[in-house]
Tab-separated table of C-alpha atoms and ligand atoms in Angstrom:
chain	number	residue	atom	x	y	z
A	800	UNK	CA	-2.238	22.412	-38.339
A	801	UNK	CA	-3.833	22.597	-34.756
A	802	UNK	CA	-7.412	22.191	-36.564
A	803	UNK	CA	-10.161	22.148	-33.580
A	804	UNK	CA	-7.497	22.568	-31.233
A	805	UNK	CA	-6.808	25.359	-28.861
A	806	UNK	CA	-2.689	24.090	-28.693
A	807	UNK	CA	-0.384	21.961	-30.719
A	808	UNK	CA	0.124	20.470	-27.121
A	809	UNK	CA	-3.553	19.432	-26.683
A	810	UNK	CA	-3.863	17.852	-29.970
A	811	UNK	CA	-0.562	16.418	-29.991
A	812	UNK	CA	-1.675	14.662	-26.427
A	813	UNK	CA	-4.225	13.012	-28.300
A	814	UNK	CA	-2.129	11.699	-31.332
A	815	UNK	CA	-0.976	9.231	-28.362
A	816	UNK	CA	-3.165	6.464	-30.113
A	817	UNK	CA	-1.888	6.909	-32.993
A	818	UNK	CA	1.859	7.456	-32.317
A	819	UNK	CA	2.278	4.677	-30.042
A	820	UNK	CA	0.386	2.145	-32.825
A	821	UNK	CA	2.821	3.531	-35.373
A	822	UNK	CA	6.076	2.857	-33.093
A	823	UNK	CA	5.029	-0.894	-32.567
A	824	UNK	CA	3.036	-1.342	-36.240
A	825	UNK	CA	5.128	-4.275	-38.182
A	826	UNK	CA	7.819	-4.786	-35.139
A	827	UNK	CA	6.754	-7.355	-33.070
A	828	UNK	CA	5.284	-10.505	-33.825
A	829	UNK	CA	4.310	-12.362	-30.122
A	830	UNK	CA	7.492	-12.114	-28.842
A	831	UNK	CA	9.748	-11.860	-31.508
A	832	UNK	CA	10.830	-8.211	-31.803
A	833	UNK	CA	12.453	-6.766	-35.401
A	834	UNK	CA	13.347	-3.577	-36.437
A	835	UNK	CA	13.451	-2.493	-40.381
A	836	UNK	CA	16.332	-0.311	-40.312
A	837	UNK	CA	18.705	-2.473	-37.844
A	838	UNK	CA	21.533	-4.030	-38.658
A	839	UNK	CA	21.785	-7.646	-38.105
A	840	UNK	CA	24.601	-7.093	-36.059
A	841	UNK	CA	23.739	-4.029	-33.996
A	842	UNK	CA	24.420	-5.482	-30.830
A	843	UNK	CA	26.461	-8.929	-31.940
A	844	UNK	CA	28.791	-7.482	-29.351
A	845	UNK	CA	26.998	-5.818	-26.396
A	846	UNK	CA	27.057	-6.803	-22.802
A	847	UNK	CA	25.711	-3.415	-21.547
A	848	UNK	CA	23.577	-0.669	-23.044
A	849	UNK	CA	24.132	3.126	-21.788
A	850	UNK	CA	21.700	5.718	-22.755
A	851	UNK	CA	22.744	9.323	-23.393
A	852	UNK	CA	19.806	12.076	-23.437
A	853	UNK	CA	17.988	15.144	-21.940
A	854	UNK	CA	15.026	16.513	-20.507
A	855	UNK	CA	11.934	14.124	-21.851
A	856	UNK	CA	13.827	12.150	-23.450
A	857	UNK	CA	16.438	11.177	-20.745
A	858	UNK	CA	13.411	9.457	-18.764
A	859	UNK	CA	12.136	7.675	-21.075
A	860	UNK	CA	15.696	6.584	-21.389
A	861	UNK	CA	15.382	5.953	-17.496
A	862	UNK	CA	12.506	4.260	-18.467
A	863	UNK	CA	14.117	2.170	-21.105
A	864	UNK	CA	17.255	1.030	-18.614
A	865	UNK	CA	14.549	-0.268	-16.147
A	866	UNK	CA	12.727	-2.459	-19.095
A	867	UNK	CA	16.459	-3.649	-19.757
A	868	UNK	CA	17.690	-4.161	-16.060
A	869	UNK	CA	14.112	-6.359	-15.995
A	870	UNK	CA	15.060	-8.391	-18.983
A	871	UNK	CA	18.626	-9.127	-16.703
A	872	UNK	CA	20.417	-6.690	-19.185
A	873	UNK	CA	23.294	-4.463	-17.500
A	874	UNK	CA	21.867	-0.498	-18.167
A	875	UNK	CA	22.040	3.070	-17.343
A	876	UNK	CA	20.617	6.302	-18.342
A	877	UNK	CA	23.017	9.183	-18.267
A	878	UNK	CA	22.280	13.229	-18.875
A	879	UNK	CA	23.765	13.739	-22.061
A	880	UNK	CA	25.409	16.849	-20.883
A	881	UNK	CA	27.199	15.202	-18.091
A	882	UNK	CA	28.143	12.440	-20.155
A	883	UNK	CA	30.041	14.473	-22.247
A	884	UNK	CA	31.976	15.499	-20.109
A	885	UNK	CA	32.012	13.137	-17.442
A	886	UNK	CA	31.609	9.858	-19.108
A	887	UNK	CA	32.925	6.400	-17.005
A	888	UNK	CA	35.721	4.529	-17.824
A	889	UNK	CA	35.198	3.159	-21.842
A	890	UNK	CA	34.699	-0.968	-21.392
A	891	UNK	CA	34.291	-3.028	-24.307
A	892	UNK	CA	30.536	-4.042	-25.079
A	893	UNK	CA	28.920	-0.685	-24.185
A	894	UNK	CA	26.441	0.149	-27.230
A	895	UNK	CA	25.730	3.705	-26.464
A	896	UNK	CA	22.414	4.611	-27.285
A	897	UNK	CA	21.198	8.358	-27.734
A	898	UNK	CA	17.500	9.027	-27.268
A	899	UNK	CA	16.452	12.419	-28.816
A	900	UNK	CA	12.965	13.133	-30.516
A	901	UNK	CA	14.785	15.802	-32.734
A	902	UNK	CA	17.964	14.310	-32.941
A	903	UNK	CA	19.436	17.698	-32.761
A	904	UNK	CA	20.137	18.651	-29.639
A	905	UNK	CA	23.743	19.446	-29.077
A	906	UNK	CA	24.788	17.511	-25.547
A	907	UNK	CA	23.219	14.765	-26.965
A	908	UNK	CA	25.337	14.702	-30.167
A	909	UNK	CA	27.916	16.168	-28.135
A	910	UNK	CA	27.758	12.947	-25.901
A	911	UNK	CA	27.367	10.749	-28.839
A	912	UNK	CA	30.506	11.945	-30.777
A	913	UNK	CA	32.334	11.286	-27.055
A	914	UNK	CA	31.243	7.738	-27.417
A	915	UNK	CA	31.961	6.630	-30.520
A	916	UNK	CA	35.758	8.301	-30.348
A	917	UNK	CA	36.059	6.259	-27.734
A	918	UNK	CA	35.024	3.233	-29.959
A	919	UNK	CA	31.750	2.514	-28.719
A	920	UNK	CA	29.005	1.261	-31.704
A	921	UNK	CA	26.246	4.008	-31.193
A	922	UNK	CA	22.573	3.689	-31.943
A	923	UNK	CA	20.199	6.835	-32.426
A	924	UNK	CA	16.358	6.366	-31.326
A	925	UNK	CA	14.938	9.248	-33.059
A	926	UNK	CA	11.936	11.057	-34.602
A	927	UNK	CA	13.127	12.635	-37.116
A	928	UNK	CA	14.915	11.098	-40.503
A	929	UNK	CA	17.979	12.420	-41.610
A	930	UNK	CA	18.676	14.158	-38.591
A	931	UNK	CA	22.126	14.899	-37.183
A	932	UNK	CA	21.863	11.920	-34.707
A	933	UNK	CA	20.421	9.573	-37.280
A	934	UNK	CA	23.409	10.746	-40.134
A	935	UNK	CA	26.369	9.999	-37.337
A	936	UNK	CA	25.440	6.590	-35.447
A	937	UNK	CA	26.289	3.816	-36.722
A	938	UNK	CA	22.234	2.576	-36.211
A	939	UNK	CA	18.942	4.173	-35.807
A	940	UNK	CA	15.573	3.201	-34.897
A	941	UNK	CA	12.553	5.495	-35.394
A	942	UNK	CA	9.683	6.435	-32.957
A	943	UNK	CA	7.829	7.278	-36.015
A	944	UNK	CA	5.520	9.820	-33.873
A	945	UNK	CA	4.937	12.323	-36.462
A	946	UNK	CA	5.715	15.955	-36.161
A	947	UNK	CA	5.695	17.638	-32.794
A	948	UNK	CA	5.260	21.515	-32.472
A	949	UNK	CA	4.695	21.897	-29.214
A	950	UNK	CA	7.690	23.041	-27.089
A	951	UNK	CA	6.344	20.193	-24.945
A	952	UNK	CA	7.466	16.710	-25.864
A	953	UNK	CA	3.952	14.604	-25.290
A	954	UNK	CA	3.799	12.040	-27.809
A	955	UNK	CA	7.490	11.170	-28.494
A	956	UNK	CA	7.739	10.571	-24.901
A	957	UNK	CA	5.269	7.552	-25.244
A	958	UNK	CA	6.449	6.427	-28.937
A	959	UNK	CA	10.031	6.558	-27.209
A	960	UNK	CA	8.887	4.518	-24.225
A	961	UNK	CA	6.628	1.745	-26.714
A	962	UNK	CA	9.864	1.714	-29.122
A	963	UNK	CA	12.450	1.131	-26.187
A	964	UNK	CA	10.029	-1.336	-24.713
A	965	UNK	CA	10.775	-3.471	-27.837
A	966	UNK	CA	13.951	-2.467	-28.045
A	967	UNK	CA	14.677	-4.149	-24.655
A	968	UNK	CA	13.230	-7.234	-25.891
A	969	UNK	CA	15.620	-7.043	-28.919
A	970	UNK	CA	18.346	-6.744	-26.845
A	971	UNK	CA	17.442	-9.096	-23.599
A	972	UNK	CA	17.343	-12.281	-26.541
A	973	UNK	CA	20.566	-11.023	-28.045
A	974	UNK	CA	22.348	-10.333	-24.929
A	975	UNK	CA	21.205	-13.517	-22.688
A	976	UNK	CA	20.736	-11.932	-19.130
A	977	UNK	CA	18.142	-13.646	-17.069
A	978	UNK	CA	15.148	-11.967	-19.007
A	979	UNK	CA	14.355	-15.321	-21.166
A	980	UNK	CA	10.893	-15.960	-20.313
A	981	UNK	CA	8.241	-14.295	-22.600
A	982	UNK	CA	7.432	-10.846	-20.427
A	983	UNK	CA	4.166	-10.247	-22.701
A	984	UNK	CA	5.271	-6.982	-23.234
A	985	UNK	CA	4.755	-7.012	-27.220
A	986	UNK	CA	1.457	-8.125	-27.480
A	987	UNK	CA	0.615	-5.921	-24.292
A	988	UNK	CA	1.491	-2.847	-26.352
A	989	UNK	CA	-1.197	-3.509	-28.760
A	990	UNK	CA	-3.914	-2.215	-26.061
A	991	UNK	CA	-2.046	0.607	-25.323
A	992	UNK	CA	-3.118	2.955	-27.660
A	993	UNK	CA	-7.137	1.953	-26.540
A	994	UNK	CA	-5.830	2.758	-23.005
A	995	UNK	CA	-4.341	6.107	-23.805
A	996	UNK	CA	-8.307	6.352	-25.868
A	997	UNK	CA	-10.080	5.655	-22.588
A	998	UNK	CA	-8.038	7.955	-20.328
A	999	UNK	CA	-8.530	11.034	-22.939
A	1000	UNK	CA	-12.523	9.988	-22.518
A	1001	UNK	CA	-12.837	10.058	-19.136
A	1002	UNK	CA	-9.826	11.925	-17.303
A	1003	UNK	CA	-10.674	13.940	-14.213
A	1004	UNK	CA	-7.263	15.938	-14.565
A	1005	UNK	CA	-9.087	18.635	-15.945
A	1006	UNK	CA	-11.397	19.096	-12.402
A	1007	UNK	CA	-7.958	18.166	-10.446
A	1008	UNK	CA	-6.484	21.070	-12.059
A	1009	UNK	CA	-8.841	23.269	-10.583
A	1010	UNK	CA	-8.996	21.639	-7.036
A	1011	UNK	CA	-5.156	22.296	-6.851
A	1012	UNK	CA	-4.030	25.426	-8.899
A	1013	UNK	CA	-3.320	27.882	-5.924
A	1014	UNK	CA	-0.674	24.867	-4.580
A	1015	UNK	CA	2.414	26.134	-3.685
A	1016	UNK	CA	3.728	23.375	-5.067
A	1017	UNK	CA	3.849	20.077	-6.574
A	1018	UNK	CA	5.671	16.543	-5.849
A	1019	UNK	CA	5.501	13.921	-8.052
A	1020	UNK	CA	6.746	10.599	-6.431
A	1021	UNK	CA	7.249	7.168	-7.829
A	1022	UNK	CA	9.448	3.970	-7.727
A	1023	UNK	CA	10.914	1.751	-10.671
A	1024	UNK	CA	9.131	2.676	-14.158
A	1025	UNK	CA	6.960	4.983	-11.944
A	1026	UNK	CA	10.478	7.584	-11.312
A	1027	UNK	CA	11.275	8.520	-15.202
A	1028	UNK	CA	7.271	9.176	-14.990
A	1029	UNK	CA	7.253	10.810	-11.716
A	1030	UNK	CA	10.114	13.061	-13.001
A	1031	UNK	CA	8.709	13.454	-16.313
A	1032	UNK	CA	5.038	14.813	-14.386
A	1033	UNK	CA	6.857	17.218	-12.774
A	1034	UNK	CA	8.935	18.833	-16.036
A	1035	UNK	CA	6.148	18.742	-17.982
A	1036	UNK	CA	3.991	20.722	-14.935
A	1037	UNK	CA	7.180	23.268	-14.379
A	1038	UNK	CA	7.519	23.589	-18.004
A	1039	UNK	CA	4.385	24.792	-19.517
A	1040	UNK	CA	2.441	26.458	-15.871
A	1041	UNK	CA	5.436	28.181	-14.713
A	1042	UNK	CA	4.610	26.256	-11.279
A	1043	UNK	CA	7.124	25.157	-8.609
A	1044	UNK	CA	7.133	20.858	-9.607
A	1045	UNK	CA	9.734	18.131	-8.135
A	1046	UNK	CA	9.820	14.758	-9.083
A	1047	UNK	CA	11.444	12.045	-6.613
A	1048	UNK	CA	11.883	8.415	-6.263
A	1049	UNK	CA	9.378	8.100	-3.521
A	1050	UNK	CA	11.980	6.512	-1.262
A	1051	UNK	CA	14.123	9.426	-1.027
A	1052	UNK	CA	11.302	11.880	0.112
A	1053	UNK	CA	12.419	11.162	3.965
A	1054	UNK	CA	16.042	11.870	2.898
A	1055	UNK	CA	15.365	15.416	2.363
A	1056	UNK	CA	12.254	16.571	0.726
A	1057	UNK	CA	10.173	15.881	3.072
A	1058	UNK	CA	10.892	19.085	4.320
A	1059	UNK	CA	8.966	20.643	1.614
A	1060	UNK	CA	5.883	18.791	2.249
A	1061	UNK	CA	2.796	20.930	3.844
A	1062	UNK	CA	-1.367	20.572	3.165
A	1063	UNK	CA	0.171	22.808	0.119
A	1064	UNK	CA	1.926	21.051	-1.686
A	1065	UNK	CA	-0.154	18.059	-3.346
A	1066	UNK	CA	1.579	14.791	-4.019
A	1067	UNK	CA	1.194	12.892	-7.087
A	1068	UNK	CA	1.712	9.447	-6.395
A	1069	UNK	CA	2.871	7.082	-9.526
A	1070	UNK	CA	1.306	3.847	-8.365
A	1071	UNK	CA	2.648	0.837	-11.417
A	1072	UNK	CA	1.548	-1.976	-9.217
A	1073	UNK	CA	5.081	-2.645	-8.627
A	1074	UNK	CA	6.440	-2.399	-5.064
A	1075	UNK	CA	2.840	-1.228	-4.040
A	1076	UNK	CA	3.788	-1.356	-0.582
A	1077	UNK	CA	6.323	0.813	-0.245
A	1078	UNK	CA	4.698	3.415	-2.227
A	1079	UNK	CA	1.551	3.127	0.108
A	1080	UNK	CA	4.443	3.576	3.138
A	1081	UNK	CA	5.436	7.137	1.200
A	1082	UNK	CA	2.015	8.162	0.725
A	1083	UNK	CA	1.468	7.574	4.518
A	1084	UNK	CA	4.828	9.898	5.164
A	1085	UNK	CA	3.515	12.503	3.209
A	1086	UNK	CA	-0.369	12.223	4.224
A	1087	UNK	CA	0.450	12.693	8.255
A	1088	UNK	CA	2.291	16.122	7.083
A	1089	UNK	CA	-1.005	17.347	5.824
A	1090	UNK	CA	-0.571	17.178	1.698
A	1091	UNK	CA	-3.026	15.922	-0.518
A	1092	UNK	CA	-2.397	12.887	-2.114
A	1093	UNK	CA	-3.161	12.049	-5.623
A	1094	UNK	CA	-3.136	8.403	-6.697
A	1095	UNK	CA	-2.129	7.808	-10.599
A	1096	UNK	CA	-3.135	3.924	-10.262
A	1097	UNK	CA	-5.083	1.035	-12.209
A	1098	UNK	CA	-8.063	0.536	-10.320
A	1099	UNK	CA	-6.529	-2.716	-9.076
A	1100	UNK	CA	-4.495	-1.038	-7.059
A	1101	UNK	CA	-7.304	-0.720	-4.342
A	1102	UNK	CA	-4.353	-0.161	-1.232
A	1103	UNK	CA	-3.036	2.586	-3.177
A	1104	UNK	CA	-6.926	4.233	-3.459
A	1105	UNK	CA	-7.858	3.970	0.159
A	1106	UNK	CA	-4.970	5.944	1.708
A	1107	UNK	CA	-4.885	9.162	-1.504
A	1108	UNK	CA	-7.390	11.728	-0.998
A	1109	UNK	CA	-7.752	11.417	-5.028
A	1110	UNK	CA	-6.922	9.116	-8.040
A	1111	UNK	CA	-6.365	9.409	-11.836
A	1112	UNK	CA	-7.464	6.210	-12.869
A	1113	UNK	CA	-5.296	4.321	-15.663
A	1114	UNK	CA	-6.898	1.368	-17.260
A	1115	UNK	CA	-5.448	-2.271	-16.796
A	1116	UNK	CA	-2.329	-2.931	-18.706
A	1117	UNK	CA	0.685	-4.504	-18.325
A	1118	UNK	CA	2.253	-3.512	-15.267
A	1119	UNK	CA	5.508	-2.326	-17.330
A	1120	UNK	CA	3.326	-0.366	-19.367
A	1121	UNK	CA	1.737	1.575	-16.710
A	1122	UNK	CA	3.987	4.332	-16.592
A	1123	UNK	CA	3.090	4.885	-19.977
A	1124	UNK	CA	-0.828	5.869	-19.153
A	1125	UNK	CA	-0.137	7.354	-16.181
A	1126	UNK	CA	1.989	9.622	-17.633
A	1127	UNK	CA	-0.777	10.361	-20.380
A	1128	UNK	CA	-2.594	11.650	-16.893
A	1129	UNK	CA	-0.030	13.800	-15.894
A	1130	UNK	CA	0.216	15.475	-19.352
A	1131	UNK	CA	-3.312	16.269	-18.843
A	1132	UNK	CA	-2.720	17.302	-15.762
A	1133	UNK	CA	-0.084	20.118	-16.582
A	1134	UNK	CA	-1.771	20.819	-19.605
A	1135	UNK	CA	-5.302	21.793	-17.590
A	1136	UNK	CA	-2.852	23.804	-14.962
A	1137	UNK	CA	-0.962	25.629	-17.931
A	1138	UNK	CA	-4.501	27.293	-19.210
A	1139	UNK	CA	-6.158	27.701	-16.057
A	1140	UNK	CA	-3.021	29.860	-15.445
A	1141	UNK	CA	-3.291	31.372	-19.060
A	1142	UNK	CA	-0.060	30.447	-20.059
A	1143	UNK	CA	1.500	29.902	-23.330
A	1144	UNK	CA	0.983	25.833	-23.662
A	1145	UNK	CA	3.100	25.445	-26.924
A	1146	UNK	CA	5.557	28.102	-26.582
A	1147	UNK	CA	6.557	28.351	-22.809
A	1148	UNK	CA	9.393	31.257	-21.710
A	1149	UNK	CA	12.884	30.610	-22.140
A	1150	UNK	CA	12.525	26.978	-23.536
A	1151	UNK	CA	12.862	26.025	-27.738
A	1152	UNK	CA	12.050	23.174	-29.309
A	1153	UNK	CA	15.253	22.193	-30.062
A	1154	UNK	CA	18.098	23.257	-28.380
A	1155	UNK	CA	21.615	23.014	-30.241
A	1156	UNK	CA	23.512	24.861	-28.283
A	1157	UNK	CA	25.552	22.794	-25.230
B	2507	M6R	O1	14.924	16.580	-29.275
B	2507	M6R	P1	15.332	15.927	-27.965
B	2507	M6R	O2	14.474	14.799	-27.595
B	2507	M6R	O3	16.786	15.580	-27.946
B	2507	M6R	O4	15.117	17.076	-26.892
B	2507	M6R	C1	15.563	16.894	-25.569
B	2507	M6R	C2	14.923	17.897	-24.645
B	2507	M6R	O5	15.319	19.209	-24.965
B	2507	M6R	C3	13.397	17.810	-24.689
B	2507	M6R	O6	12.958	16.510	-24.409
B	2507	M6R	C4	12.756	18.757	-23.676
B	2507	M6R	O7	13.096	18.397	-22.373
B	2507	M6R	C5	11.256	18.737	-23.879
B	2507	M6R	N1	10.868	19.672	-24.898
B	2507	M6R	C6	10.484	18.996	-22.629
B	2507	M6R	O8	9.114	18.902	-22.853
């Protein structure tokens, strides 16, 4: 039931507390990382983790390869649909691992059912018990992020990100890699949930929304854990207000998109207080062209603040968690856009929940 709520979308946004607290609740204990339902000997075997998924859930599997590659563990996101029917060359040690909030979306299971006829141990991370996914690989883990109605994925996205987060830790111990010393990124998830709390408090996306509605269109740049969440701003924004939205790694904007850039088209910069720098360089690129620049940053970040023309402010956290809140932002963002614009937030043209056709 929506209750108070105008949308499923709006009050499924702020289940984030909740859903993220529920994905970590009982898993982690300091660093030590366990999951109820996996086997002892779920990745006994692995040397390299490939994710298969689509649309939200194939960046937070971006998201989940970067927490892996951190923790020295070989990993790559694929698109489900490509996968299954371009997949690379099998090699011994792949656990394939499908991320799908339903776990009924056909190029997902499609990609799945490639990968284990070719002999590879699969592992769903899923939502929803008893699902297809769940039934066929030979693991699961669940985000536990309670039901979503909304077209929109919102909350999965972050229980998906919080449960591959620990995931990554399961795996980095098991696996070896360089990722031995304690990354904090456990206990860190604790304070998420009061983080997503103080953004839904005091978020200006709502006013932003309004400053920037009659854009042509939107960019959404970021670099490591800020691209799945750069990419994810702009589906979300595409999805529910109809608008034109591109996401980028922020390096590649003077490769081609820059050509798209005017005063607008307003840039939404993912700042994780990771290669800082740089991103300051893009903002630069795309500032002398005339856009408007929106910051998504910790207020740390002060570099990041003095060149954007505006900021979404995401509280402290642990800089791989970042992503996380910003993207909390950006769902605000879209969601502010989508009724300004009158649009239909939980049920947006063309799109189902669940899509089980390839
Ligand atoms: O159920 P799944 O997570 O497998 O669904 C995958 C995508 O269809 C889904 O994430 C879609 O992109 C979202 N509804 C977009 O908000």
């Amino acid at each position: 039931e929506k209750g108070s709520f105008d949308h499923y979308m709006r009050k499924e946004i702020d289940e984030q507390p909740t859903a993220i607290a529920q994905a970590v609740r009982g898993r982690a204990d300091g660093e030590r990382v366990a999951f109820e339902s996996l086997s002892a000997d779920a990745f006994a075997d692995a040397r390299r983790i490939h994710f298969v998924a689509c649309g939200t859930s194939y960046h937070a599997a971006l998201y989940g390869a970067q927490l892996l590659r951190d923790r020295g563990v070989p990993a790559r996101a694929y698109l489900a649909s490509e996968y299954a029917v371009t997949a690379p060359p099998t090699e011994d040690g792949t656990v394939l691992v499908g991320v799908t909030q339903s776990g009924e979306t056909a190029d997902t299971l499609a990609a799945l059912r490639r990968g284990a006829s070719e002999g590879l141990r699969t592992l769903a991370v899923t939502n929803v018990v008893g699902s297809t996914a769940a039934r066929e690989c030979d693991d699961t883990v669940l985000i536990r992020a309670g039901p979503e109605i909304g077209v929109a994925a919102t909350k999965t996205f972050s229980s998906q990100v919080a449960t591959l987060g620990l995931l990554a830790e399961r795996i980095a111990r098991e696996v070896g890699g360089s990722g031995s010393a304690p990354s904090g990124l456990p206990a860190a998830l604790d304070d998420v949930p009061d983080g997503v709390e103080t953004i839904l408090a005091d978020s200006s996306a709502s006013a932003l929304a309004t400053r920037y509605d009659d854009s042509d269109a939107y960019f959404f740049i970021g670099r490591g854990t800020g691209h799945p969440v750069a990419l994810e701003g702009a589906l979300k924004l595409k999805e529910i207000s109809y608008e034109h939205a591109e996401g980028f790694p922020a390096g590649e904007l003077k490769h081609g998109p820059l050509a798209l850039v005017t005063p607008s088209t307003p840039v939404f910069a993912i700042c994780t207080g990771q290669h800082t720098e740089k991103l300051v360089g893009s903002i630069e690129e795309v500032s002398a062209r005339g856009a408007p620049v929106v910051a998504v940053a910790p207020r740390s970040e002060k570099e990041v603040a003095a060149v954007a023309d505006d900021v979404l402010w995401v509280p402290e956290t642990h800089p791989e968690l970042v992503g996380v809140l910003a993207n909390v932002q950006l769902q605000l963002l879209s969601y502010h856009t989508a009724t300004l614009l009158d649009r239909p937030v939980d049920k947006p043209r063309n799109l189902a929940k669940s899509v089980t056709v390839e």
